[in-house]
PDB file of C-alpha atoms in Angstrom:
ATOM      1  CA  MET A   1      68.331  46.659  78.663  1.00  0.00           C
ATOM      2  CA  GLU A   2      67.549  43.353  76.816  1.00  0.00           C
ATOM      3  CA  LEU A   3      70.280  40.681  77.384  1.00  0.00           C
ATOM      4  CA  VAL A   4      70.279  37.507  75.059  1.00  0.00           C
ATOM      5  CA  MET A   5      69.494  34.412  76.848  1.00  0.00           C
ATOM      6  CA  LEU A   6      71.300  31.809  74.767  1.00  0.00           C
ATOM      7  CA  LYS A   7      71.822  28.581  76.694  1.00  0.00           C
ATOM      8  CA  PHE A   8      75.051  27.270  75.115  1.00  0.00           C
ATOM      9  CA  HIS A   9      76.415  24.411  76.663  1.00  0.00           C
ATOM     10  CA  LEU A  10      80.366  25.492  77.188  1.00  0.00           C
ATOM     11  CA  ALA A  11      80.989  24.668  81.319  1.00  0.00           C
ATOM     12  CA  LYS A  12      83.418  21.987  80.012  1.00  0.00           C
ATOM     13  CA  THR A  13      85.261  25.363  78.316  1.00  0.00           C
ATOM     14  CA  MET A  14      85.389  26.890  81.561  1.00  0.00           C
ATOM     15  CA  ALA A  15      87.819  26.178  84.236  1.00  0.00           C
ATOM     16  CA  ALA A  16      85.996  23.849  87.532  1.00  0.00           C
ATOM     17  CA  PRO A  17      84.585  24.486  89.156  1.00  0.00           C
ATOM     18  CA  LEU A  18      83.172  27.615  87.981  1.00  0.00           C
ATOM     19  CA  ARG A  19      79.993  27.543  85.527  1.00  0.00           C
ATOM     20  CA  LEU A  20      78.994  30.428  82.724  1.00  0.00           C
ATOM     21  CA  LEU A  21      75.757  31.985  84.979  1.00  0.00           C
ATOM     22  CA  LEU A  22      73.511  30.860  81.518  1.00  0.00           C
ATOM     23  CA  GLU A  23      73.502  27.422  81.641  1.00  0.00           C
ATOM     24  CA  ASP A  24      71.314  28.353  85.383  1.00  0.00           C
ATOM     25  CA  THR A  25      67.903  29.903  83.458  1.00  0.00           C
ATOM     26  CA  SER A  26      66.431  30.917  86.493  1.00  0.00           C
ATOM     27  CA  ARG A  27      69.833  32.337  88.795  1.00  0.00           C
ATOM     28  CA  TYR A  28      70.372  34.296  85.080  1.00  0.00           C
ATOM     29  CA  LEU A  29      66.554  36.081  85.696  1.00  0.00           C
ATOM     30  CA  LYS A  30      66.962  35.690  89.344  1.00  0.00           C
ATOM     31  CA  SER A  31      70.104  37.605  89.224  1.00  0.00           C
ATOM     32  CA  PHE A  32      69.131  39.854  86.368  1.00  0.00           C
ATOM     33  CA  GLU A  33      66.349  41.329  87.462  1.00  0.00           C
ATOM     34  CA  LEU A  34      67.947  41.735  90.511  1.00  0.00           C
ATOM     35  CA  PHE A  35      70.692  43.564  88.713  1.00  0.00           C
ATOM     36  CA  LEU A  36      67.518  45.498  86.854  1.00  0.00           C
ATOM     37  CA  ASP A  37      66.341  46.660  90.130  1.00  0.00           C
ATOM     38  CA  ARG A  38      69.823  47.644  91.755  1.00  0.00           C
ATOM     39  CA  SER A  39      70.577  50.164  88.879  1.00  0.00           C
ATOM     40  CA  SER A  40      69.877  52.140  86.543  1.00  0.00           C
ATOM     41  CA  GLU A  41      70.942  51.275  83.876  1.00  0.00           C
ATOM     42  CA  HIS A  42      67.095  50.929  82.180  1.00  0.00           C
ATOM     43  CA  GLN A  43      66.692  54.993  82.552  1.00  0.00           C
ATOM     44  CA  CYS A  44      70.156  55.669  81.318  1.00  0.00           C
ATOM     45  CA  MET A  45      68.753  53.646  78.123  1.00  0.00           C
ATOM     46  CA  GLN A  46      65.052  55.443  78.384  1.00  0.00           C
ATOM     47  CA  ASP A  47      66.635  58.649  78.181  1.00  0.00           C
ATOM     48  CA  PHE A  48      68.785  57.568  75.280  1.00  0.00           C
ATOM     49  CA  ILE A  49      66.056  56.358  73.342  1.00  0.00           C
ATOM     50  CA  HIS A  50      63.534  59.250  74.312  1.00  0.00           C
ATOM     51  CA  ASN A  51      66.120  62.326  73.819  1.00  0.00           C
ATOM     52  CA  SER A  52      69.259  61.023  71.434  1.00  0.00           C
ATOM     53  CA  LEU A  53      68.420  58.543  69.605  1.00  0.00           C
ATOM     54  CA  PRO A  54      64.924  60.310  67.984  1.00  0.00           C
ATOM     55  CA  ASP A  55      67.261  62.761  65.853  1.00  0.00           C
ATOM     56  CA  ILE A  56      69.486  59.351  64.488  1.00  0.00           C
ATOM     57  CA  LEU A  57      66.611  57.936  63.629  1.00  0.00           C
ATOM     58  CA  GLY A  58      65.186  61.486  61.925  1.00  0.00           C
ATOM     59  CA  SER A  59      68.336  60.801  59.417  1.00  0.00           C
ATOM     60  CA  ILE A  60      67.549  57.207  57.405  1.00  0.00           C
ATOM     61  CA  GLY A  61      64.223  55.537  54.970  1.00  0.00           C
ATOM     62  CA  GLY A  62      65.816  58.252  52.621  1.00  0.00           C
ATOM     63  CA  GLY A  63      61.585  59.135  52.150  1.00  0.00           C
ATOM     64  CA  ARG A  64      61.148  55.649  51.432  1.00  0.00           C
ATOM     65  CA  PRO A  65      57.087  55.203  52.479  1.00  0.00           C
ATOM     66  CA  VAL A  66      58.545  51.704  53.803  1.00  0.00           C
ATOM     67  CA  PHE A  67      61.292  50.970  56.430  1.00  0.00           C
ATOM     68  CA  ASN A  68      63.477  47.844  57.338  1.00  0.00           C
ATOM     69  CA  VAL A  69      63.748  47.557  60.970  1.00  0.00           C
ATOM     70  CA  MET A  70      65.829  44.534  62.838  1.00  0.00           C
ATOM     71  CA  GLY A  71      66.463  44.473  66.106  1.00  0.00           C
ATOM     72  CA  VAL A  72      69.071  41.467  67.081  1.00  0.00           C
ATOM     73  CA  GLY A  73      68.708  39.911  70.956  1.00  0.00           C
ATOM     74  CA  SER A  74      65.224  41.561  71.333  1.00  0.00           C
ATOM     75  CA  GLY A  75      64.254  39.578  74.348  1.00  0.00           C
ATOM     76  CA  THR A  76      60.992  40.998  75.584  1.00  0.00           C
ATOM     77  CA  GLY A  77      60.807  43.047  73.246  1.00  0.00           C
ATOM     78  CA  GLU A  78      59.939  46.451  75.559  1.00  0.00           C
ATOM     79  CA  ILE A  79      63.327  48.568  74.599  1.00  0.00           C
ATOM     80  CA  ASP A  80      62.110  47.663  71.062  1.00  0.00           C
ATOM     81  CA  LEU A  81      58.892  49.109  71.101  1.00  0.00           C
ATOM     82  CA  ASP A  82      59.726  51.754  72.344  1.00  0.00           C
ATOM     83  CA  ILE A  83      62.482  52.035  69.661  1.00  0.00           C
ATOM     84  CA  LEU A  84      59.567  51.552  67.140  1.00  0.00           C
ATOM     85  CA  ALA A  85      57.896  53.989  68.923  1.00  0.00           C
ATOM     86  CA  GLN A  86      59.765  56.667  68.961  1.00  0.00           C
ATOM     87  CA  LEU A  87      61.083  56.126  64.641  1.00  0.00           C
ATOM     88  CA  HIS A  88      56.629  56.512  64.554  1.00  0.00           C
ATOM     89  CA  MET A  89      56.429  59.905  65.674  1.00  0.00           C
ATOM     90  CA  LYS A  90      59.590  60.974  63.090  1.00  0.00           C
ATOM     91  CA  HIS A  91      58.028  59.298  60.479  1.00  0.00           C
ATOM     92  CA  PRO A  92      54.355  58.939  61.691  1.00  0.00           C
ATOM     93  CA  HIS A  93      53.022  57.777  57.914  1.00  0.00           C
ATOM     94  CA  VAL A  94      56.173  55.084  57.441  1.00  0.00           C
ATOM     95  CA  LYS A  95      55.240  51.796  57.516  1.00  0.00           C
ATOM     96  CA  VAL A  96      57.431  49.542  59.205  1.00  0.00           C
ATOM     97  CA  ASN A  97      58.557  45.232  58.420  1.00  0.00           C
ATOM     98  CA  ASN A  98      60.775  44.581  61.809  1.00  0.00           C
ATOM     99  CA  GLU A  99      62.493  41.898  61.564  1.00  0.00           C
ATOM    100  CA  VAL A 100      63.159  40.204  64.884  1.00  0.00           C
ATOM    101  CA  VAL A 101      66.284  38.012  65.951  1.00  0.00           C
ATOM    102  CA  GLU A 102      65.951  35.904  69.296  1.00  0.00           C
ATOM    103  CA  PRO A 103      66.995  32.587  70.274  1.00  0.00           C
ATOM    104  CA  SER A 104      64.612  32.304  74.122  1.00  0.00           C
ATOM    105  CA  THR A 105      61.723  30.450  73.246  1.00  0.00           C
ATOM    106  CA  ASP A 106      60.246  32.356  76.720  1.00  0.00           C
ATOM    107  CA  MET A 107      61.199  35.189  75.336  1.00  0.00           C
ATOM    108  CA  LEU A 108      60.327  35.680  71.777  1.00  0.00           C
ATOM    109  CA  HIS A 109      56.702  33.994  73.329  1.00  0.00           C
ATOM    110  CA  LYS A 110      56.713  37.484  75.549  1.00  0.00           C
ATOM    111  CA  TYR A 111      57.582  39.660  73.312  1.00  0.00           C
ATOM    112  CA  LYS A 112      54.796  38.622  71.168  1.00  0.00           C
ATOM    113  CA  VAL A 113      52.078  39.197  73.865  1.00  0.00           C
ATOM    114  CA  LEU A 114      53.314  42.559  74.848  1.00  0.00           C
ATOM    115  CA  VAL A 115      52.839  43.319  71.411  1.00  0.00           C
ATOM    116  CA  SER A 116      49.215  41.842  70.922  1.00  0.00           C
ATOM    117  CA  LYS A 117      48.791  43.665  74.767  1.00  0.00           C
ATOM    118  CA  THR A 118      50.059  47.313  72.873  1.00  0.00           C
ATOM    119  CA  PRO A 119      47.900  49.574  71.072  1.00  0.00           C
ATOM    120  CA  ASN A 120      48.504  51.051  67.282  1.00  0.00           C
ATOM    121  CA  LEU A 121      51.041  49.097  66.128  1.00  0.00           C
ATOM    122  CA  ASP A 122      49.288  48.339  62.929  1.00  0.00           C
ATOM    123  CA  TYR A 123      52.241  50.021  61.047  1.00  0.00           C
ATOM    124  CA  ILE A 124      54.170  47.547  61.900  1.00  0.00           C
ATOM    125  CA  ASN A 125      55.128  44.228  59.834  1.00  0.00           C
ATOM    126  CA  PHE A 126      56.178  41.286  62.561  1.00  0.00           C
ATOM    127  CA  THR A 127      58.953  38.806  61.436  1.00  0.00           C
ATOM    128  CA  TRP A 128      59.833  36.424  64.124  1.00  0.00           C
ATOM    129  CA  ASN A 129      63.612  34.948  64.044  1.00  0.00           C
ATOM    130  CA  LYS A 130      63.742  32.817  66.817  1.00  0.00           C
ATOM    131  CA  MET A 131      67.920  31.989  66.481  1.00  0.00           C
ATOM    132  CA  THR A 132      70.847  33.013  67.466  1.00  0.00           C
ATOM    133  CA  ALA A 133      73.285  36.402  65.954  1.00  0.00           C
ATOM    134  CA  SER A 134      75.357  33.277  64.271  1.00  0.00           C
ATOM    135  CA  GLU A 135      72.787  31.843  63.088  1.00  0.00           C
ATOM    136  CA  PHE A 136      70.711  34.309  61.653  1.00  0.00           C
ATOM    137  CA  GLU A 137      73.394  35.220  59.785  1.00  0.00           C
ATOM    138  CA  LYS A 138      73.817  31.481  57.772  1.00  0.00           C
ATOM    139  CA  HIS A 139      69.649  31.917  57.245  1.00  0.00           C
ATOM    140  CA  TRP A 140      70.355  35.793  55.314  1.00  0.00           C
ATOM    141  CA  GLN A 141      72.679  33.859  53.306  1.00  0.00           C
ATOM    142  CA  GLU A 142      71.925  30.868  52.754  1.00  0.00           C
ATOM    143  CA  LYS A 143      68.089  32.453  51.378  1.00  0.00           C
ATOM    144  CA  ASN A 144      70.023  34.953  49.339  1.00  0.00           C
ATOM    145  CA  LEU A 145      67.837  37.394  51.101  1.00  0.00           C
ATOM    146  CA  GLY A 146      69.121  40.920  48.865  1.00  0.00           C
ATOM    147  CA  LYS A 147      67.028  43.064  51.557  1.00  0.00           C
ATOM    148  CA  LYS A 148      67.993  46.471  53.018  1.00  0.00           C
ATOM    149  CA  MET A 149      67.429  47.510  56.452  1.00  0.00           C
ATOM    150  CA  ASP A 150      67.264  51.455  57.385  1.00  0.00           C
ATOM    151  CA  PHE A 151      67.828  51.234  60.815  1.00  0.00           C
ATOM    152  CA  ILE A 152      69.914  47.580  63.333  1.00  0.00           C
ATOM    153  CA  HIS A 153      70.246  47.570  66.558  1.00  0.00           C
ATOM    154  CA  LEU A 154      72.643  45.279  69.192  1.00  0.00           C
ATOM    155  CA  ILE A 155      71.587  45.815  72.331  1.00  0.00           C
ATOM    156  CA  GLN A 156      73.668  44.285  75.249  1.00  0.00           C
ATOM    157  CA  MET A 157      74.291  40.584  73.054  1.00  0.00           C
ATOM    158  CA  LEU A 158      78.304  41.447  71.165  1.00  0.00           C
ATOM    159  CA  TYR A 159      78.622  40.106  75.101  1.00  0.00           C
ATOM    160  CA  TYR A 160      77.067  35.859  73.769  1.00  0.00           C
ATOM    161  CA  VAL A 161      78.553  35.488  69.964  1.00  0.00           C
ATOM    162  CA  LYS A 162      82.145  34.146  69.280  1.00  0.00           C
ATOM    163  CA  ASP A 163      82.944  36.982  66.763  1.00  0.00           C
ATOM    164  CA  PRO A 164      81.924  40.771  67.867  1.00  0.00           C
ATOM    165  CA  GLU A 165      83.612  42.335  64.971  1.00  0.00           C
ATOM    166  CA  ALA A 166      82.358  39.962  62.482  1.00  0.00           C
ATOM    167  CA  THR A 167      78.613  40.164  63.680  1.00  0.00           C
ATOM    168  CA  VAL A 168      79.585  43.398  63.597  1.00  0.00           C
ATOM    169  CA  SER A 169      80.329  43.945  59.813  1.00  0.00           C
ATOM    170  CA  PHE A 170      78.137  41.922  58.765  1.00  0.00           C
ATOM    171  CA  PHE A 171      75.337  42.917  59.713  1.00  0.00           C
ATOM    172  CA  ARG A 172      76.767  46.485  58.470  1.00  0.00           C
ATOM    173  CA  SER A 173      76.680  44.885  55.150  1.00  0.00           C
ATOM    174  CA  LEU A 174      72.869  44.956  55.569  1.00  0.00           C
ATOM    175  CA  LEU A 175      72.211  48.329  55.938  1.00  0.00           C
ATOM    176  CA  ASP A 176      71.597  50.343  53.070  1.00  0.00           C
ATOM    177  CA  LYS A 177      72.980  53.256  52.402  1.00  0.00           C
ATOM    178  CA  ASP A 178      71.276  55.897  54.963  1.00  0.00           C
ATOM    179  CA  GLY A 179      71.020  53.103  57.271  1.00  0.00           C
ATOM    180  CA  LYS A 180      72.209  52.717  60.734  1.00  0.00           C
ATOM    181  CA  LEU A 181      73.511  50.143  63.292  1.00  0.00           C
ATOM    182  CA  LEU A 182      73.684  50.316  67.100  1.00  0.00           C
ATOM    183  CA  ILE A 183      75.227  49.304  69.491  1.00  0.00           C
ATOM    184  CA  ILE A 184      75.303  49.178  72.987  1.00  0.00           C
ATOM    185  CA  LEU A 185      77.494  47.523  75.517  1.00  0.00           C
ATOM    186  CA  GLY A 186      79.544  48.734  78.949  1.00  0.00           C
ATOM    187  CA  SER A 187      81.971  50.828  78.793  1.00  0.00           C
ATOM    188  CA  GLY A 188      85.673  50.951  77.623  1.00  0.00           C
ATOM    189  CA  GLU A 189      85.769  53.151  80.860  1.00  0.00           C
ATOM    190  CA  GLY A 190      83.602  51.728  83.109  1.00  0.00           C
ATOM    191  CA  GLY A 191      83.543  48.575  86.362  1.00  0.00           C
ATOM    192  CA  TRP A 192      83.139  46.028  83.975  1.00  0.00           C
ATOM    193  CA  ALA A 193      85.924  47.078  81.811  1.00  0.00           C
ATOM    194  CA  LYS A 194      87.732  47.075  84.884  1.00  0.00           C
ATOM    195  CA  LEU A 195      86.678  44.025  86.060  1.00  0.00           C
ATOM    196  CA  SER A 196      86.934  42.000  83.231  1.00  0.00           C
ATOM    197  CA  LYS A 197      90.560  43.193  81.469  1.00  0.00           C
ATOM    198  CA  THR A 198      91.693  42.205  85.463  1.00  0.00           C
ATOM    199  CA  TYR A 199      90.188  38.774  85.488  1.00  0.00           C
ATOM    200  CA  ARG A 200      89.712  38.413  81.734  1.00  0.00           C
ATOM    201  CA  ALA A 201      91.428  34.295  82.567  1.00  0.00           C
ATOM    202  CA  ALA A 202      89.423  33.259  85.030  1.00  0.00           C
ATOM    203  CA  LEU A 203      85.684  34.601  84.030  1.00  0.00           C
ATOM    204  CA  CYS A 204      85.511  35.533  80.734  1.00  0.00           C
ATOM    205  CA  ASN A 205      84.847  32.222  78.667  1.00  0.00           C
ATOM    206  CA  PRO A 206      86.809  32.009  75.275  1.00  0.00           C
ATOM    207  CA  GLU A 207      83.985  30.359  73.261  1.00  0.00           C
ATOM    208  CA  ILE A 208      81.795  33.605  73.427  1.00  0.00           C
ATOM    209  CA  SER A 209      82.766  37.652  73.552  1.00  0.00           C
ATOM    210  CA  GLN A 210      81.365  37.317  77.245  1.00  0.00           C
ATOM    211  CA  CYS A 211      84.084  41.017  78.774  1.00  0.00           C
ATOM    212  CA  VAL A 212      83.627  42.911  75.204  1.00  0.00           C
ATOM    213  CA  THR A 213      83.008  46.506  75.764  1.00  0.00           C
ATOM    214  CA  THR A 214      82.684  49.585  73.300  1.00  0.00           C
ATOM    215  CA  GLY A 215      86.132  50.444  73.813  1.00  0.00           C
ATOM    216  CA  ASP A 216      87.254  46.942  71.915  1.00  0.00           C
ATOM    217  CA  ILE A 217      84.519  47.668  68.556  1.00  0.00           C
ATOM    218  CA  LYS A 218      85.648  51.842  68.736  1.00  0.00           C
ATOM    219  CA  THR A 219      89.190  50.378  67.910  1.00  0.00           C
ATOM    220  CA  PHE A 220      87.709  47.518  65.791  1.00  0.00           C
ATOM    221  CA  LEU A 221      85.801  50.287  63.446  1.00  0.00           C
ATOM    222  CA  ASP A 222      88.443  52.826  63.859  1.00  0.00           C
ATOM    223  CA  THR A 223      90.793  50.689  62.380  1.00  0.00           C
ATOM    224  CA  LYS A 224      88.792  50.053  59.474  1.00  0.00           C
ATOM    225  CA  GLY A 225      87.816  53.938  59.047  1.00  0.00           C
ATOM    226  CA  ILE A 226      84.547  53.358  59.932  1.00  0.00           C
ATOM    227  CA  GLN A 227      82.932  55.973  60.941  1.00  0.00           C
ATOM    228  CA  TYR A 228      80.433  55.969  64.241  1.00  0.00           C
ATOM    229  CA  THR A 229      79.387  58.658  66.742  1.00  0.00           C
ATOM    230  CA  LYS A 230      79.094  57.619  70.641  1.00  0.00           C
ATOM    231  CA  TYR A 231      77.267  58.886  73.669  1.00  0.00           C
ATOM    232  CA  VAL A 232      78.160  57.866  76.680  1.00  0.00           C
ATOM    233  CA  LEU A 233      75.601  56.102  79.315  1.00  0.00           C
ATOM    234  CA  GLN A 234      75.780  57.404  82.693  1.00  0.00           C
ATOM    235  CA  SER A 235      75.009  54.516  84.928  1.00  0.00           C
ATOM    236  CA  HIS A 236      75.643  53.109  88.687  1.00  0.00           C
ATOM    237  CA  MET A 237      75.139  49.346  90.457  1.00  0.00           C
ATOM    238  CA  ASP A 238      74.232  49.234  94.121  1.00  0.00           C
ATOM    239  CA  ILE A 239      76.951  46.560  95.051  1.00  0.00           C
ATOM    240  CA  THR A 240      77.062  46.710  98.986  1.00  0.00           C
ATOM    241  CA  GLU A 241      75.529  43.764  99.818  1.00  0.00           C
ATOM    242  CA  CYS A 242      77.948  41.852  97.696  1.00  0.00           C
ATOM    243  CA  PHE A 243      80.537  42.461 100.938  1.00  0.00           C
ATOM    244  CA  THR A 244      78.470  40.931 103.187  1.00  0.00           C
ATOM    245  CA  GLU A 245      79.294  37.236 103.428  1.00  0.00           C
ATOM    246  CA  GLY A 246      76.900  34.799 103.185  1.00  0.00           C
ATOM    247  CA  ASP A 247      73.864  37.288 102.155  1.00  0.00           C
ATOM    248  CA  GLU A 248      71.350  35.777  99.582  1.00  0.00           C
ATOM    249  CA  VAL A 249      70.996  39.208  97.735  1.00  0.00           C
ATOM    250  CA  GLY A 250      75.871  39.836  96.968  1.00  0.00           C
ATOM    251  CA  LYS A 251      75.241  36.177  95.611  1.00  0.00           C
ATOM    252  CA  LEU A 252      73.629  36.780  92.968  1.00  0.00           C
ATOM    253  CA  LEU A 253      75.108  40.270  92.719  1.00  0.00           C
ATOM    254  CA  LEU A 254      78.135  38.536  92.695  1.00  0.00           C
ATOM    255  CA  ASP A 255      77.014  36.229  90.104  1.00  0.00           C
ATOM    256  CA  PHE A 256      75.637  38.276  87.572  1.00  0.00           C
ATOM    257  CA  LEU A 257      78.966  40.780  87.773  1.00  0.00           C
ATOM    258  CA  THR A 258      80.735  37.219  87.085  1.00  0.00           C
ATOM    259  CA  GLN A 259      78.633  35.994  85.391  1.00  0.00           C
ATOM    260  CA  VAL A 260      79.918  32.657  87.458  1.00  0.00           C
ATOM    261  CA  ILE A 261      77.339  30.494  89.280  1.00  0.00           C
ATOM    262  CA  ASP A 262      77.520  31.034  92.666  1.00  0.00           C
ATOM    263  CA  PHE A 263      80.548  32.624  92.402  1.00  0.00           C
ATOM    264  CA  SER A 264      80.852  33.365  96.061  1.00  0.00           C
ATOM    265  CA  LYS A 265      80.655  29.436  96.808  1.00  0.00           C
ATOM    266  CA  ASN A 266      82.494  27.940  94.162  1.00  0.00           C
ATOM    267  CA  ALA A 267      85.255  31.118  93.333  1.00  0.00           C
ATOM    268  CA  PRO A 268      88.975  29.975  95.044  1.00  0.00           C
ATOM    269  CA  GLU A 269      89.136  32.355  97.676  1.00  0.00           C
ATOM    270  CA  ASP A 270      92.368  34.487  96.381  1.00  0.00           C
ATOM    271  CA  LEU A 271      90.266  34.544  93.132  1.00  0.00           C
ATOM    272  CA  LYS A 272      87.086  35.437  95.927  1.00  0.00           C
ATOM    273  CA  LYS A 273      89.071  38.327  97.642  1.00  0.00           C
ATOM    274  CA  GLY A 274      90.686  39.669  94.495  1.00  0.00           C
ATOM    275  CA  VAL A 275      87.254  40.640  92.883  1.00  0.00           C
ATOM    276  CA  LEU A 276      85.956  41.483  95.817  1.00  0.00           C
ATOM    277  CA  ASP A 277      88.500  44.292  96.407  1.00  0.00           C
ATOM    278  CA  LEU A 278      88.537  45.093  93.224  1.00  0.00           C
ATOM    279  CA  LEU A 279      84.881  45.913  93.252  1.00  0.00           C
ATOM    280  CA  ARG A 280      85.270  48.510  96.340  1.00  0.00           C
ATOM    281  CA  HIS A 281      88.132  50.273  94.600  1.00  0.00           C
ATOM    282  CA  PRO A 282      87.175  53.953  93.556  1.00  0.00           C
ATOM    283  CA  ASP A 283      87.989  52.280  89.436  1.00  0.00           C
ATOM    284  CA  CYS A 284      84.866  50.023  90.067  1.00  0.00           C
ATOM    285  CA  SER A 285      83.193  51.827  93.006  1.00  0.00           C
ATOM    286  CA  LYS A 286      82.601  55.030  94.530  1.00  0.00           C
ATOM    287  CA  GLU A 287      80.816  55.113  98.376  1.00  0.00           C
ATOM    288  CA  VAL A 288      77.264  57.149  98.888  1.00  0.00           C
ATOM    289  CA  ASP A 289      75.548  57.749 101.171  1.00  0.00           C
ATOM    290  CA  GLY A 290      76.697  54.027 103.175  1.00  0.00           C
ATOM    291  CA  ARG A 291      75.971  52.682  99.664  1.00  0.00           C
ATOM    292  CA  ILE A 292      78.745  51.743  97.594  1.00  0.00           C
ATOM    293  CA  MET A 293      77.718  52.455  94.318  1.00  0.00           C
ATOM    294  CA  PHE A 294      79.889  49.867  91.242  1.00  0.00           C
ATOM    295  CA  ASN A 295      79.886  51.699  87.865  1.00  0.00           C
ATOM    296  CA  SER A 296      77.872  49.585  85.398  1.00  0.00           C
ATOM    297  CA  SER A 297      78.233  52.987  82.597  1.00  0.00           C
ATOM    298  CA  MET A 298      77.534  52.112  78.906  1.00  0.00           C
ATOM    299  CA  GLU A 299      77.302  53.543  75.908  1.00  0.00           C
ATOM    300  CA  ALA A 300      75.932  53.984  72.679  1.00  0.00           C
ATOM    301  CA  VAL A 301      78.015  53.281  69.375  1.00  0.00           C
ATOM    302  CA  VAL A 302      75.903  54.765  66.271  1.00  0.00           C
ATOM    303  CA  VAL A 303      77.741  53.286  62.242  1.00  0.00           C
ATOM    304  CA  GLU A 304      77.008  55.209  60.050  1.00  0.00           C
ATOM    305  CA  ALA A 305      76.639  52.205  56.924  1.00  0.00           C
TER     306      ALA A 305
END
């Protein structure tokens, strides 16, 4: 999974003493790496890319010799290169112009290093845009770029924009007539949605769309009459240590689940108790062999041009 590392100056917009986890890059990365280690998200993402995405990619491009592809919030590039590999297998003779949009200098550097170490990428021309999605939108409009895209992916990044509906609308407007826009987010039926809906006021920063789910995106698309196809990505996360007072792993997991710095220490006791009770509730988790497994399922939404 590639989460966008945005550093917002948003501490004052959250009710003291809770602070957005993204403000502390080091702690965010620790909790994110722990999340990846404890969840099946990466595997279910790969399953989707290898099993479902190829047929989607097979329908784009209109037989043109060059495809325009864009990754927004590309992170360190592993998922992007996996997608590009699937595209190459479907269209082996096609050249690819790949726009990378990523605001983190560190992640862009890691992406470039990965490209330098990956063989057989001569068919791809990379353009690097060190920008947030909103900065890129402004850049694109100011440059009056008329280029149309065959495939755009927004993977686990709409949490970090101010207006996800406007963001989806903008990137969809860049698609060629047979282009596709891929959006992956937490499912509107999963544990993330239950947690965010119940504690939106306490946990969700109003300056970004931290609590958005695919349920919100599908409602927007339905309202506009925009065609899309959805795919469920079943995933779970072992959060057992969250319920052991003082456990360092549990603290980091709670930070990632709530997106709050040191939630165990800084959250009011009633909020902490409520969150822990909800996390253990069957609506969010189930017990398997004595472990508490959080429903971290996602959905992929493929939007038509």
